[in-house]
Amino acid sequence: MNNYWLEAGGSGSAVNSYSRLTHLLKVNLIEEDNMPEPSPGPAKSPASLKPWRYIYLLVLVSAVTIISTLYFFSAYFSS
Amino acid sequence: MHPLDWLIVLSYLAYVIWHGLKLSRGSLDSESFFLAGRSLPWWAVGLSVMATQMSAITLIGTTGQAYEDGIRFIQFYFGLPLAMIILCVTAVPFFYRAKVFTAYEYLEQRFDSRTRTLTSFFFLISRGLGVGVIIAAPAVVLSIVLGWGELITIFAIGLSTTFYTMMGGVQAVTWTDVKQMAIIMIGLALCVLVILQALPEDVSLKDALFVAGAAGKLETIDFTFDLTERYTFWSGTIAALFLFLSYFGCDQSQVQRYLTARSEDESRTSLLMSAFLKIPLQFLILFIGILVFVFYQFAQPPMVFNELAQQQAADVNPAVHQQIQIEFTGVHEQRRLAALDFIDAINTDLEATARASYVNANAEFSASRREATEFVRQTNDDASFNDVNYVFPTFVLQNMPLGVVGLIVAAILAAAMSSVAAELNSLATTSTMDLYRQHINPDSTEKELLRFGRIATLLWGLFACVVATFVTNLGSLIEVVNTFGSFFYGSLLGVFVLAFVVPSAKSAGAFYGLLFGMVSVWIASYLTDIAFLWFNVVGCLITVAAGYLISAFSKGGV
């Protein structure tokens, strides 16, 4: 069994999970992508340097655009 | 079916089974059998994620639903892109870096063994039953196409899928998913082209859409905030968000897809691929249902799409059946003429009048169809009778050209088998890792794990086939699956929220919180009329609240 969480957080694995979550949120949404991790993990591949937060924003904008298009498509043909 | 169509279907089945056998050579240990050695590229994983979610129920049930109810079902998917982003930020790194085989394995590391066992047990029950529903949908189609009994059809589909999943493991599941998605996309594209060709020469696509719009079939977004309404903008963005977070973040059938990716970033990319493509793909499927509706404005549709049930009712009461049939033919002809008048009047002064006439004619047609359905329901003494799932297959068989029928039947089979295979693979993984290795044989060798995984795949396949025999008459199949999932998913999500977000959550809180959540959903389903999607919200919030309070008052523990 992999004990990554227990090793990283010692006996306080619950706190470690929480700190990991807040760290992940910071990494992905707020701060720079290449900020150091608080605990050991796999080596970062070149792909992990992608600006994820921009990609997430792009996905959201695309979704809103698609939904808006559907709305106007519906309104045009139903009126 | 023509021999050429048969040849296409049988060639597809033979290829899938051969492919599974070929990939079985690479499954030498548990990591390769259950996780493909974490070596798959993002596009294959992404297609597998989409193929797993898009079952035959999606093709058959959704097109039928669009024919009957329009495309407002698309709202159900509005929460999916946001759910995928949230999971990319939270669940993917947690699971991927923890190097777990199952999502529930992580819960043991965070809480304790009993929480892992309880969640995996509920997953096994809910998904085991869910696979039965997924097998039942194409069985409905093929029982019409082949004239076989539903029982034989169910076991033919279920066992062939079980065979290649059992032999090839997740490698076979994923690479078969990729090819199956290609077949599905070709089938859908051909459907659109053939229907457009089959419309009367003077009816353009734009005209067809105006007719569908006048019939209310293109009403996409409903901003009404009504908890009892099944598909609204709010249920699709809020309640479905909870469902998708749970389905993609806590359901092993999906978690296992992205655990097979060769890196954490490729796992994320595979989910975002689904976030990008799911709504357009679902729109395409619903759009086919709309095109079928438009097609039947100008061609005589069956009075009831389940011909077998209609014939049974006609045999019992031929006089009433004949009378309803004559009335039905009459209102169809009136509606056809009204539709043509409306198309001629578009962008003229007569448009409003012609539109009103068409709307009235369509309402009379719908009333006549309801009368016919009610006649079959009462005559056959079948209160749950519903022919929504028969609309698309009946249309394909009666109107598609030679060769295309075989391809679309193969596409429906592909959709079913891709979902069933992924579910069976995840059921086998959970059975092996969370039950067998955890409780029965903790010192099991790689060989024993592999053997148990294959046996578990076979047993779950047989179980799903038995379940499928009971669910073929439960109304619109896609709603049956979603309703069923909503009883479990919200509470399961609540446990993972406790694990990820609530640092003070303890094992007792997670364990009893889950039970509280599930009981609350059960109570809500009996005491209220809220739509099934909101059960996910109820289950999650109650589980988190109960888990938090229990953790606060419990002594010691983690």
Coordinates of C-alpha atoms in Angstrom, one line a residue, chain A residues 1-6 11 13-15 17-18 20-21 23-25 28-29 37 41-42 45-50 52 55-60 62-63 66-67 70-71 73-74 76-79, chain B residues 71 74 78 81-82 85 88-90 93-94 97-99 105-106 108-110 116 206 209-210 213-214 218-221 223 265 268-269 272 275-276 279-280 283 287 355 438 499-501 503 505:
Chain A
M1 CA 0.0 0.0 0.0
N2 CA 1.2 3.5 -0.8
N3 CA 1.8 5.6 2.3
Y4 CA 2.4 8.9 0.5
W5 CA 0.0 10.8 2.6
L6 CA 1.0 9.4 5.9
S11 CA 0.3 11.3 12.1
S13 CA -2.8 13.1 7.6
A14 CA -6.1 15.0 7.9
V15 CA -4.3 18.3 8.3
S17 CA -4.9 16.6 3.2
Y18 CA -6.3 20.1 4.0
R20 CA -2.5 19.8 0.3
L21 CA -5.9 21.1 -1.0
H23 CA -1.7 24.3 -1.8
L24 CA -3.3 22.8 -4.9
L25 CA -5.7 25.7 -5.1
N28 CA -3.6 26.1 -9.9
L29 CA -5.6 29.3 -9.5
E37 CA 5.4 21.7 -3.4
G41 CA 5.7 14.0 -5.1
P42 CA 6.5 12.9 -8.6
S45 CA 7.1 16.9 -16.3
P46 CA 7.5 19.7 -18.8
A47 CA 3.8 19.5 -19.4
S48 CA 3.1 20.5 -15.8
L49 CA 4.5 24.0 -16.5
K50 CA 1.4 24.6 -18.6
W52 CA -3.4 25.7 -16.0
I55 CA -6.7 26.7 -19.5
Y56 CA -9.4 26.5 -16.9
L57 CA -10.5 30.0 -17.7
L58 CA -10.6 29.0 -21.4
V59 CA -12.8 26.0 -20.6
L60 CA -15.2 28.2 -18.6
S62 CA -16.0 28.2 -23.9
A63 CA -18.8 26.6 -21.8
I66 CA -21.7 27.4 -26.0
I67 CA -24.6 27.8 -23.5
L70 CA -27.7 27.5 -27.5
Y71 CA -29.9 30.1 -25.8
F73 CA -30.3 29.4 -31.3
S74 CA -33.3 28.4 -29.3
Y76 CA -34.3 32.4 -32.9
F77 CA -36.0 29.3 -34.0
S78 CA -38.7 29.2 -31.3
S79 CA -39.9 32.8 -31.8
Chain B
I71 CA -33.7 19.4 -26.3
I74 CA -29.1 19.6 -22.6
F78 CA -24.3 22.7 -17.9
P81 CA -17.3 21.9 -17.4
L82 CA -17.1 23.5 -13.9
I85 CA -12.2 22.1 -13.5
C88 CA -8.6 18.9 -12.0
V89 CA -7.6 21.2 -9.1
T90 CA -8.6 18.8 -6.3
P93 CA -3.7 15.5 -7.9
F94 CA -4.9 13.8 -4.7
R97 CA 0.0 11.3 -6.3
A98 CA -1.4 8.9 -3.7
K99 CA -0.8 6.1 -6.2
E105 CA -8.4 3.3 -1.0
Y106 CA -7.6 7.0 -0.4
E108 CA -8.5 4.5 4.3
Q109 CA -5.4 6.6 4.3
R110 CA -7.4 9.7 5.3
R116 CA -13.1 2.6 2.7
K206 CA -33.6 26.1 -41.6
L209 CA -35.7 24.0 -37.4
F210 CA -38.5 26.6 -37.5
G213 CA -39.1 25.5 -32.8
A214 CA -42.8 26.1 -33.3
L218 CA -36.0 23.7 -29.3
E219 CA -36.7 25.3 -25.9
T220 CA -33.2 25.0 -24.4
I221 CA -33.0 26.9 -21.2
F223 CA -34.7 29.7 -15.8
D265 CA -1.1 16.6 -16.3
R268 CA -6.2 16.7 -16.1
T269 CA -6.1 17.2 -19.9
L272 CA -10.8 18.9 -19.7
A275 CA -15.4 19.5 -20.4
F276 CA -14.8 21.0 -23.9
I279 CA -22.1 19.7 -24.3
P280 CA -21.6 19.9 -28.1
F283 CA -26.4 18.6 -28.4
F287 CA -30.3 17.2 -32.4
R355 CA -47.7 29.0 -37.1
Q438 CA -8.2 -5.7 2.1
A499 CA -11.6 14.2 3.4
F500 CA -10.3 17.0 1.2
V501 CA -11.8 20.2 2.7
P503 CA -9.3 19.1 8.4
A505 CA -13.2 15.5 10.0

